[in-house]
């Protein structure tokens, strides 16, 4: 049983592989002004999202600032799983049936995410201090609990937040430097199904030395819903710390600007619980060979497991050109070292599964209750990703600014490890938006961005159903569940307000 439960925990560990900047687990960049420019907001950052993009640009905020942004984040997903031969429920002869799957879609509504910040010079001329709360944008994902994707994901909720101070200093008329410290929090929950295959034909009766001997034979992996066990995982880490640093070159005339930012890897060591629900499994609901179930645990929980994962090194750079005092065009690039993530680790497992010690089958009576303690290491095999962003803005008049941009991004997840719980691919997108200043101290921002992933046809998927022999705990070669066609797009709408005060 050790490997079975551990394997389930490893799959559930994928919940940490959602949200933040874009590509891989990440979704898209933050901030209404930024995504209105297609993410081209490194050298041209002019609000408190500079905490995230380029803290050196905080020196542009001459007055005290308070900013609040709210974004509605939604991901549209459809998955048409490829037909599977011989993987369906077994017939009376123990032969698996063929399955044709319906298309499934993400049923989750839009996820509302806020972020805010405040900045001040605190009486200094060349130094700006700021504090911000800036959670990465992430969608919600929820699928049919009985759908063909249930072995990858049924429901997930991930919240990753960052909050902390930054400081920027203008060294001279053309050079600014900045950096920040961030407190990171990870909250995650996920549900999926695990297969524990069993079929009445596994029970075999033979005569040995004139006595009837009943044994249980080897199981055949399949996707019979009566073999499904519901698994749920929840974990949190309130102690993640990270930092970033940036440099910005901007001549006194302000005709152009160049910026470079680095953010090192961020590690999470989340504590949580994992539980298994056998209430609908035939080994709990049905007696074999009489009214005598083999598994007597309706539900079992380990209240203290750990999930360890490290997010990648991120580099950002941008060059902004200002052909006039009222216009700006920026070309920016982002690189993310996803290849550095080789494994996801689950530790401190201590989960018990109770076996019926009074069962009529001697083979079952001789089994001990199982305590699972092995660490689990899940291979990742991801790849580095990069993106190019081109965007800008123009001041139509003293009160109105318009923004637009576009971007292209590669995938951090190869097609062989693609699943509905972690969809990524080459993508293109755009952003549009603007600002209106009803008062000299107030600015209202509105923005919209969409991203379109190129359809992914997975034909050599390495994503398999987690399947195990209920009585031995041995891993079985589960059915392949990742092959098929993945399509996805995202839609983000946001609004924000900035208030400036002081001299």
Coordinates of C-alpha atoms in Angstrom, one line a residue:
X1 CA 0.0 0.0 0.0
X2 CA 2.9 2.4 0.6
X3 CA 3.5 3.1 -3.1
X4 CA -0.2 3.4 -3.9
X5 CA -1.0 6.1 -1.4
X6 CA 2.3 7.8 -2.1
X7 CA 1.6 7.9 -5.8
X8 CA -1.8 9.4 -5.2
X9 CA -0.2 12.1 -3.0
X10 CA 2.4 12.8 -5.7
X11 CA -0.4 13.4 -8.2
X12 CA -2.2 15.7 -5.8
X13 CA 1.0 17.5 -5.3
X14 CA 0.5 18.9 -8.8
X15 CA -1.8 21.5 -7.3
X16 CA 1.1 23.6 -6.4
X17 CA 1.9 23.7 -10.1
X18 CA -0.6 26.3 -10.9
X19 CA -0.5 30.2 -10.9
X20 CA 1.7 33.2 -11.2
X21 CA 3.6 34.9 -14.1
X22 CA 2.8 32.9 -17.3
X23 CA 4.0 29.6 -18.8
X24 CA 4.4 26.5 -16.8
X25 CA 2.4 26.7 -13.6
X26 CA 2.1 30.5 -14.0
X27 CA -0.8 32.2 -15.8
X28 CA -0.3 35.8 -16.7
X29 CA 1.3 39.0 -15.4
X30 CA -0.5 41.3 -12.9
X31 CA -1.8 44.8 -13.1
X32 CA -4.4 46.6 -15.3
X33 CA -1.9 48.9 -16.9
X34 CA 0.5 46.1 -17.6
X35 CA -1.8 43.6 -19.2
X36 CA -3.4 46.4 -21.2
X37 CA 0.0 46.8 -22.8
X38 CA 0.4 43.0 -23.4
X39 CA 2.8 42.7 -20.5
X40 CA 5.3 45.2 -22.0
X41 CA 5.7 47.0 -18.7
X42 CA 9.3 46.5 -17.5
X43 CA 11.1 49.6 -18.6
X44 CA 7.9 51.7 -18.8
X45 CA 6.3 50.7 -15.4
X46 CA 4.8 53.9 -14.0
X47 CA 2.6 52.6 -11.1
X48 CA 2.9 50.5 -8.0
X49 CA 3.0 47.2 -10.0
X50 CA 6.7 48.2 -10.4
X51 CA 7.0 46.2 -7.2
X52 CA 6.5 43.1 -9.4
X53 CA 8.0 44.2 -12.7
X54 CA 10.9 46.5 -12.0
X55 CA 11.3 48.0 -8.5
X56 CA 13.9 50.5 -9.8
X57 CA 11.0 52.2 -11.6
X58 CA 9.5 53.3 -8.3
X59 CA 11.7 56.3 -8.5
X60 CA 9.2 57.6 -11.2
X61 CA 6.6 58.0 -8.4
X62 CA 7.4 61.5 -7.3
X63 CA 4.3 61.9 -5.1
X64 CA 2.8 59.5 -2.5
X65 CA 0.7 56.9 -4.2
X66 CA -2.1 54.5 -3.1
X67 CA -3.3 52.0 -5.7
X68 CA -6.0 49.3 -5.8
X69 CA -6.6 46.9 -8.7
X70 CA -9.2 44.2 -9.0
X71 CA -9.2 41.6 -11.8
X72 CA -11.6 38.9 -13.0
X73 CA -9.6 35.9 -14.2
X74 CA -11.1 33.1 -16.2
X75 CA -9.7 30.2 -18.2
X76 CA -11.7 28.4 -20.8
X77 CA -10.6 24.8 -21.2
X78 CA -11.9 22.0 -23.4
X79 CA -10.5 18.5 -23.6
X80 CA -11.5 15.8 -26.1
X81 CA -9.9 12.7 -24.7
X82 CA -8.8 10.1 -27.3
X83 CA -10.7 6.8 -27.5
X84 CA -9.2 4.1 -25.3
X85 CA -9.2 0.5 -26.3
X86 CA -9.9 -2.2 -23.7
X87 CA -9.7 0.3 -20.7
X88 CA -13.4 0.3 -19.9
X89 CA -15.3 -1.7 -17.3
X90 CA -14.6 -5.4 -17.5
X91 CA -17.2 -7.9 -18.8
X92 CA -18.0 -11.2 -17.2
X93 CA -15.0 -12.7 -18.8
X94 CA -12.7 -10.1 -17.4
X95 CA -12.1 -8.3 -20.7
X96 CA -12.0 -4.5 -20.8
X97 CA -14.4 -2.7 -23.0
X98 CA -13.6 0.2 -25.4
X99 CA -14.5 3.7 -24.3
X100 CA -15.4 6.8 -26.3
X101 CA -15.3 9.9 -24.2
X102 CA -17.4 13.1 -24.3
X103 CA -15.6 16.4 -24.5
X104 CA -15.3 18.2 -21.1
X105 CA -15.0 21.8 -20.2
X106 CA -13.9 23.9 -17.2
X107 CA -17.0 24.7 -15.3
X108 CA -15.5 27.2 -12.8
X109 CA -16.6 30.8 -12.8
X110 CA -14.2 33.7 -13.1
X111 CA -11.9 34.2 -10.1
X112 CA -11.7 37.7 -8.6
X113 CA -8.2 38.7 -7.5
X114 CA -7.2 42.1 -5.8
X115 CA -3.9 43.7 -5.3
X116 CA -2.9 47.0 -3.8
X117 CA 0.2 49.1 -2.9
X118 CA 1.3 52.3 -1.3
X119 CA 4.5 54.4 -1.8
X120 CA 6.1 57.5 -0.3
X121 CA 9.4 59.3 -0.5
X122 CA 9.3 59.9 3.3
X123 CA 10.9 63.3 2.9
X124 CA 13.8 62.1 0.8
X125 CA 14.5 63.4 -2.7
X126 CA 15.9 60.5 -4.6
X127 CA 14.6 57.4 -2.6
X128 CA 11.1 55.9 -2.8
X129 CA 9.7 53.4 -0.4
X130 CA 6.8 51.2 -1.2
X131 CA 4.7 48.3 0.2
X132 CA 2.4 46.1 -1.8
X133 CA 0.2 43.0 -1.9
X134 CA 0.3 41.5 -5.3
X135 CA -1.0 37.9 -5.8
X136 CA -0.2 36.4 -9.2
X137 CA -3.2 35.9 -11.4
X138 CA -4.6 32.4 -11.5
X139 CA -7.8 30.8 -12.8
X140 CA -10.2 28.4 -11.0
X141 CA -10.6 24.9 -12.5
X142 CA -13.5 22.6 -11.9
X143 CA -14.7 19.6 -14.0
X144 CA -17.4 17.0 -14.0
X145 CA -16.6 14.6 -11.1
X146 CA -17.6 11.6 -13.3
X147 CA -15.9 12.9 -16.4
X148 CA -13.1 11.2 -18.3
X149 CA -10.6 13.7 -16.8
X150 CA -11.4 12.6 -13.2
X151 CA -8.1 10.8 -12.8
X152 CA -6.2 14.0 -13.5
X153 CA -8.5 16.6 -11.8
X154 CA -12.0 17.1 -10.5
X155 CA -11.6 20.4 -8.6
X156 CA -8.7 22.7 -7.6
X157 CA -8.3 25.9 -5.6
X158 CA -4.9 27.6 -5.5
X159 CA -4.1 30.9 -3.9
X160 CA -0.6 32.2 -4.0
X161 CA 0.1 35.7 -2.6
X162 CA 3.1 38.0 -2.4
X163 CA 3.4 41.0 -0.1
X164 CA 6.3 43.1 1.1
X165 CA 8.4 46.2 1.0
X166 CA 10.5 47.6 -1.8
X167 CA 12.9 50.5 -2.1
X168 CA 14.3 52.4 -5.1
X169 CA 17.0 54.9 -5.3
X170 CA 17.9 57.3 -8.1
X171 CA 21.7 57.2 -8.1
X172 CA 22.0 60.1 -10.6
X173 CA 20.2 61.7 -13.5
X174 CA 20.2 58.5 -15.6
X175 CA 20.5 55.5 -13.2
X176 CA 18.1 54.0 -10.7
X177 CA 18.3 50.8 -8.7
X178 CA 15.7 49.0 -6.7
X179 CA 14.8 45.8 -4.9
X180 CA 12.2 44.2 -2.7
X181 CA 11.5 41.5 -0.2
X182 CA 8.3 39.5 -0.5
X183 CA 6.5 37.2 2.0
X184 CA 4.9 34.4 -0.1
X185 CA 1.9 32.4 1.0
X186 CA 0.6 29.2 -0.8
X187 CA -2.9 27.8 -0.1
X188 CA -4.0 24.8 -2.2
X189 CA -6.7 22.2 -2.4
X190 CA -7.3 19.5 -5.0
X191 CA -9.6 16.6 -5.6
X192 CA -9.2 13.7 -8.1
X193 CA -10.0 10.0 -8.5
X194 CA -7.7 7.1 -8.0
X195 CA -8.4 3.6 -9.4
X196 CA -8.2 0.5 -7.2
X197 CA -9.3 -2.1 -9.7
X198 CA -11.2 -5.2 -8.5
X199 CA -13.5 -7.6 -10.3
X200 CA -15.5 -10.6 -8.9
X201 CA -13.7 -12.8 -11.5
X202 CA -10.5 -12.2 -9.5
X203 CA -11.9 -14.6 -6.8
X204 CA -10.9 -18.1 -7.8
X205 CA -11.9 -21.3 -6.1
X206 CA -9.9 -24.5 -6.6
X207 CA -9.6 -27.9 -4.9
X208 CA -6.3 -28.8 -3.3
X209 CA -5.9 -32.1 -1.5
X210 CA -9.6 -32.4 -1.5
X211 CA -10.2 -29.0 0.1
X212 CA -11.8 -26.0 -1.5
X213 CA -9.3 -23.1 -1.6
X214 CA -10.4 -19.6 -2.5
X215 CA -7.9 -17.0 -3.5
X216 CA -7.9 -13.5 -5.1
X217 CA -6.1 -13.2 -8.5
X218 CA -4.3 -10.3 -10.0
X219 CA -6.4 -7.2 -10.9
X220 CA -6.7 -5.7 -14.4
X221 CA -6.4 -1.9 -14.5
X222 CA -9.5 -0.3 -16.0
X223 CA -11.7 2.7 -15.6
X224 CA -14.8 1.2 -14.0
X225 CA -16.3 3.9 -11.8
X226 CA -17.0 1.3 -9.1
X227 CA -13.2 1.1 -8.6
X228 CA -12.7 4.8 -8.1
X229 CA -11.5 6.1 -4.7
X230 CA -11.9 9.8 -4.1
X231 CA -8.7 11.6 -3.0
X232 CA -8.5 15.1 -1.6
X233 CA -5.4 17.1 -0.6
X234 CA -5.1 20.5 1.1
X235 CA -1.9 22.2 2.1
X236 CA -0.5 25.6 3.0
X237 CA 2.8 27.4 3.5
X238 CA 2.8 30.8 5.2
X239 CA 6.6 31.1 5.4
X240 CA 7.8 31.5 1.8
X241 CA 10.3 34.3 1.3
X242 CA 11.7 35.8 -1.9
X243 CA 13.3 38.9 -3.3
X244 CA 13.9 40.8 -6.5
X245 CA 16.3 43.4 -7.8
X246 CA 16.4 45.7 -10.8
X247 CA 18.4 48.4 -12.5
X248 CA 17.0 51.0 -14.8
X249 CA 18.8 53.4 -17.2
X250 CA 16.9 56.5 -18.3
X251 CA 18.5 59.6 -19.6
X252 CA 17.5 62.9 -18.2
X253 CA 15.5 63.8 -21.3
X254 CA 13.4 60.7 -20.9
X255 CA 13.4 59.8 -24.6
X256 CA 14.1 56.1 -23.8
X257 CA 14.6 53.7 -20.8
X258 CA 16.1 50.3 -20.3
X259 CA 15.5 48.0 -17.4
X260 CA 16.5 44.6 -16.2
X261 CA 15.0 42.6 -13.2
X262 CA 15.9 39.3 -11.6
X263 CA 13.8 37.2 -9.3
X264 CA 15.5 34.1 -7.8
X265 CA 13.7 30.7 -7.2
X266 CA 11.0 30.7 -4.5
X267 CA 10.7 27.6 -2.4
X268 CA 7.6 26.3 -0.7
X269 CA 7.4 23.7 2.0
X270 CA 3.6 23.3 2.5
X271 CA 2.0 21.4 5.4
X272 CA -1.4 19.8 4.9
X273 CA -3.7 16.8 4.9
X274 CA -4.5 14.0 2.5
X275 CA -7.6 11.8 2.6
X276 CA -9.0 8.8 0.8
X277 CA -12.7 8.1 0.5
X278 CA -13.7 4.4 -0.1
X279 CA -17.4 4.9 0.5
X280 CA -18.3 4.2 -3.1
X281 CA -15.7 1.5 -3.8
X282 CA -16.9 -2.1 -4.2
X283 CA -14.4 -3.4 -1.7
X284 CA -16.1 -1.3 0.9
X285 CA -19.8 -1.5 -0.3
X286 CA -19.8 -5.2 -1.4
X287 CA -18.9 -8.4 0.3
X288 CA -16.6 -10.9 -1.3
X289 CA -17.4 -13.8 -1.4
X290 CA -20.2 -13.1 1.0
X291 CA -21.6 -10.0 2.7
X292 CA -18.2 -9.2 4.1
X293 CA -16.3 -6.2 2.8
X294 CA -12.5 -6.4 2.4
X295 CA -11.8 -2.7 3.3
X296 CA -13.5 -1.4 6.4
X297 CA -12.1 2.2 6.2
X298 CA -14.9 4.4 4.8
X299 CA -12.5 7.3 4.9
X300 CA -8.9 7.7 6.1
X301 CA -6.9 10.8 6.6
X302 CA -3.3 11.8 7.3
X303 CA -3.4 15.2 9.0
X304 CA 0.3 16.0 8.6
X305 CA 1.9 15.7 5.2
X306 CA 4.3 18.1 3.5
X307 CA 4.6 19.3 -0.1
X308 CA 7.9 20.6 -1.3
X309 CA 8.3 22.6 -4.6
X310 CA 10.5 25.4 -5.9
X311 CA 9.3 28.0 -8.4
X312 CA 11.9 29.0 -11.1
X313 CA 14.4 31.8 -11.6
X314 CA 12.8 34.6 -13.6
X315 CA 14.6 37.3 -15.7
X316 CA 12.8 40.3 -17.2
X317 CA 14.1 43.0 -19.5
X318 CA 12.6 45.8 -21.5
X319 CA 13.4 48.8 -23.7
X320 CA 11.0 51.7 -23.9
X321 CA 11.2 54.4 -26.6
X322 CA 9.3 57.6 -26.4
X323 CA 8.9 59.2 -29.8
X324 CA 7.0 62.1 -28.2
X325 CA 6.3 63.3 -24.7
X326 CA 2.8 61.9 -24.9
X327 CA 3.6 58.4 -26.3
X328 CA 5.7 55.3 -25.4
X329 CA 6.5 52.0 -27.1
X330 CA 8.1 49.1 -25.3
X331 CA 9.7 45.8 -26.3
X332 CA 10.0 43.5 -23.3
X333 CA 11.2 39.9 -22.8
X334 CA 10.8 37.4 -19.9
X335 CA 12.6 34.1 -19.4
X336 CA 11.6 31.5 -16.8
X337 CA 13.9 28.5 -15.9
X338 CA 11.2 25.8 -15.6
X339 CA 13.8 23.1 -16.5
X340 CA 15.2 23.6 -13.0
X341 CA 12.1 21.8 -11.5
X342 CA 13.1 18.2 -11.7
X343 CA 10.8 16.8 -9.0
X344 CA 7.9 17.5 -6.7
X345 CA 8.2 15.8 -3.3
X346 CA 5.7 14.7 -0.7
X347 CA 7.0 13.8 2.7
X348 CA 5.9 12.8 6.2
X349 CA 3.2 10.4 5.1
X350 CA 1.4 8.5 7.8
X351 CA -1.9 7.2 6.4
X352 CA -3.6 4.1 7.6
X353 CA -6.0 1.8 5.6
X354 CA -7.9 -0.7 7.6
X355 CA -8.3 -4.3 6.3
X356 CA -11.1 -6.6 7.5
X357 CA -9.3 -8.9 10.0
X358 CA -12.5 -11.0 10.3
X359 CA -12.9 -11.7 6.6
X360 CA -13.8 -15.2 5.4
X361 CA -10.8 -15.3 3.1
X362 CA -7.6 -16.3 4.8
X363 CA -5.7 -14.2 2.3
X364 CA -7.4 -11.1 3.6
X365 CA -7.4 -12.1 7.3
X366 CA -3.6 -12.4 7.2
X367 CA -3.1 -8.8 6.0
X368 CA -2.1 -6.2 8.5
X369 CA -3.5 -2.7 8.5
X370 CA -1.2 -0.5 6.5
X371 CA 0.7 2.6 7.6
X372 CA 2.2 4.6 4.7
X373 CA 5.4 6.4 5.6
X374 CA 7.5 6.6 2.4
X375 CA 8.5 9.9 0.8
X376 CA 7.2 10.4 -2.7
X377 CA 9.3 12.0 -5.5
X378 CA 7.4 12.9 -8.7
X379 CA 9.5 13.6 -11.8
X380 CA 8.6 16.8 -13.6
X381 CA 10.6 17.1 -16.8
X382 CA 9.6 20.7 -17.7
X383 CA 11.3 23.0 -20.1
X384 CA 12.4 26.7 -20.0
X385 CA 10.0 29.2 -21.4
X386 CA 10.3 32.7 -22.8
X387 CA 8.0 35.4 -24.0
X388 CA 8.2 38.6 -26.1
X389 CA 5.9 41.5 -25.4
X390 CA 5.3 44.6 -27.6
X391 CA 3.0 47.4 -26.3
X392 CA 2.7 51.0 -25.4
X393 CA 0.5 53.9 -24.6
X394 CA -0.5 57.4 -25.8
X395 CA -1.9 60.4 -23.9
X396 CA -4.8 61.5 -25.9
X397 CA -5.2 64.6 -23.7
X398 CA -4.4 65.7 -20.2
X399 CA -7.1 63.4 -18.8
X400 CA -7.0 60.3 -21.0
X401 CA -4.4 57.6 -21.8
X402 CA -4.9 54.7 -24.1
X403 CA -2.9 51.5 -24.0
X404 CA -2.5 48.4 -26.2
X405 CA -0.1 45.5 -26.7
X406 CA 0.5 42.0 -27.9
X407 CA 2.6 39.1 -26.8
X408 CA 4.0 35.6 -27.8
X409 CA 5.0 33.0 -25.3
X410 CA 6.4 29.5 -25.5
X411 CA 5.3 26.5 -23.3
X412 CA 6.9 25.3 -20.1
X413 CA 5.1 22.0 -20.3
X414 CA 5.8 19.5 -23.1
X415 CA 2.8 17.7 -24.7
X416 CA 3.8 14.4 -23.1
X417 CA 3.0 15.7 -19.6
X418 CA 0.0 17.9 -20.5
X419 CA -3.2 17.3 -18.6
X420 CA -6.4 19.2 -17.6
X421 CA -4.8 20.1 -14.3
X422 CA -1.9 21.9 -15.9
X423 CA -2.5 23.2 -19.4
X424 CA 0.2 25.2 -21.2
X425 CA 1.3 25.7 -24.8
X426 CA 2.5 28.2 -27.2
X427 CA 0.3 31.2 -26.9
X428 CA -0.4 34.6 -28.4
X429 CA -2.5 37.4 -26.9
X430 CA -3.4 41.0 -26.8
X431 CA -4.3 43.7 -24.3
X432 CA -6.2 46.9 -24.5
X433 CA -7.2 49.5 -21.9
X434 CA -6.8 53.0 -20.7
X435 CA -6.8 55.5 -17.9
X436 CA -9.0 58.5 -17.1
X437 CA -8.1 61.2 -14.6
X438 CA -11.3 62.9 -13.3
X439 CA -9.1 64.9 -10.9
X440 CA -5.4 65.9 -10.7
X441 CA -4.9 63.4 -7.8
X442 CA -7.0 60.5 -9.1
X443 CA -6.6 58.1 -12.0
X444 CA -9.0 55.3 -13.0
X445 CA -7.7 52.4 -15.0
X446 CA -9.6 49.8 -17.1
X447 CA -8.1 47.0 -19.1
X448 CA -8.8 43.7 -20.9
X449 CA -6.5 40.9 -22.1
X450 CA -7.0 37.6 -23.8
X451 CA -4.6 34.8 -24.5
X452 CA -5.1 32.0 -27.0
X453 CA -3.2 28.7 -26.7
X454 CA -2.4 26.8 -29.8
X455 CA -4.4 23.5 -29.7
X456 CA -2.3 20.7 -28.4
X457 CA -2.7 17.1 -29.7
X458 CA -1.2 14.7 -27.2
X459 CA -0.5 11.3 -28.8
X460 CA 2.4 10.1 -26.7
X461 CA 1.2 11.1 -23.2
X462 CA 3.1 10.0 -20.1
X463 CA 0.2 10.9 -17.9
X464 CA -1.4 7.7 -16.6
X465 CA -4.1 6.8 -14.2
X466 CA -2.8 6.1 -10.7
X467 CA -3.8 2.4 -10.2
X468 CA -2.9 -0.1 -7.6
X469 CA -3.6 -3.6 -6.4
X470 CA -5.8 -3.2 -3.3
X471 CA -4.4 -6.2 -1.5
X472 CA -0.7 -6.0 -2.2
X473 CA -0.2 -2.2 -2.6
X474 CA 1.8 -2.8 -5.8
X475 CA 1.7 -0.2 -8.6
X476 CA -0.2 -1.3 -11.7
X477 CA 0.4 0.0 -15.1
X478 CA -2.7 2.3 -15.2
X479 CA -4.5 3.4 -18.3
X480 CA -3.1 6.3 -20.3
X481 CA -5.3 9.3 -19.6
X482 CA -3.5 12.3 -21.2
X483 CA -3.9 11.6 -24.9
X484 CA -6.3 13.8 -26.7
X485 CA -6.9 17.4 -27.9
X486 CA -6.5 20.3 -25.5
X487 CA -7.8 23.8 -26.3
X488 CA -7.6 26.8 -24.0
X489 CA -8.0 30.5 -23.8
X490 CA -8.0 33.1 -21.0
X491 CA -9.9 36.3 -20.4
X492 CA -9.0 38.9 -17.8
X493 CA -10.9 42.1 -17.1
X494 CA -9.6 44.5 -14.5
X495 CA -10.2 47.9 -13.0
X496 CA -8.0 50.0 -10.8
X497 CA -7.7 53.4 -9.1
X498 CA -4.7 55.4 -8.0
X499 CA -4.7 58.3 -5.6
X500 CA -1.8 60.6 -5.4
X501 CA -1.1 63.1 -2.6
X502 CA 1.6 65.2 -1.1
X503 CA 4.2 67.2 -3.0

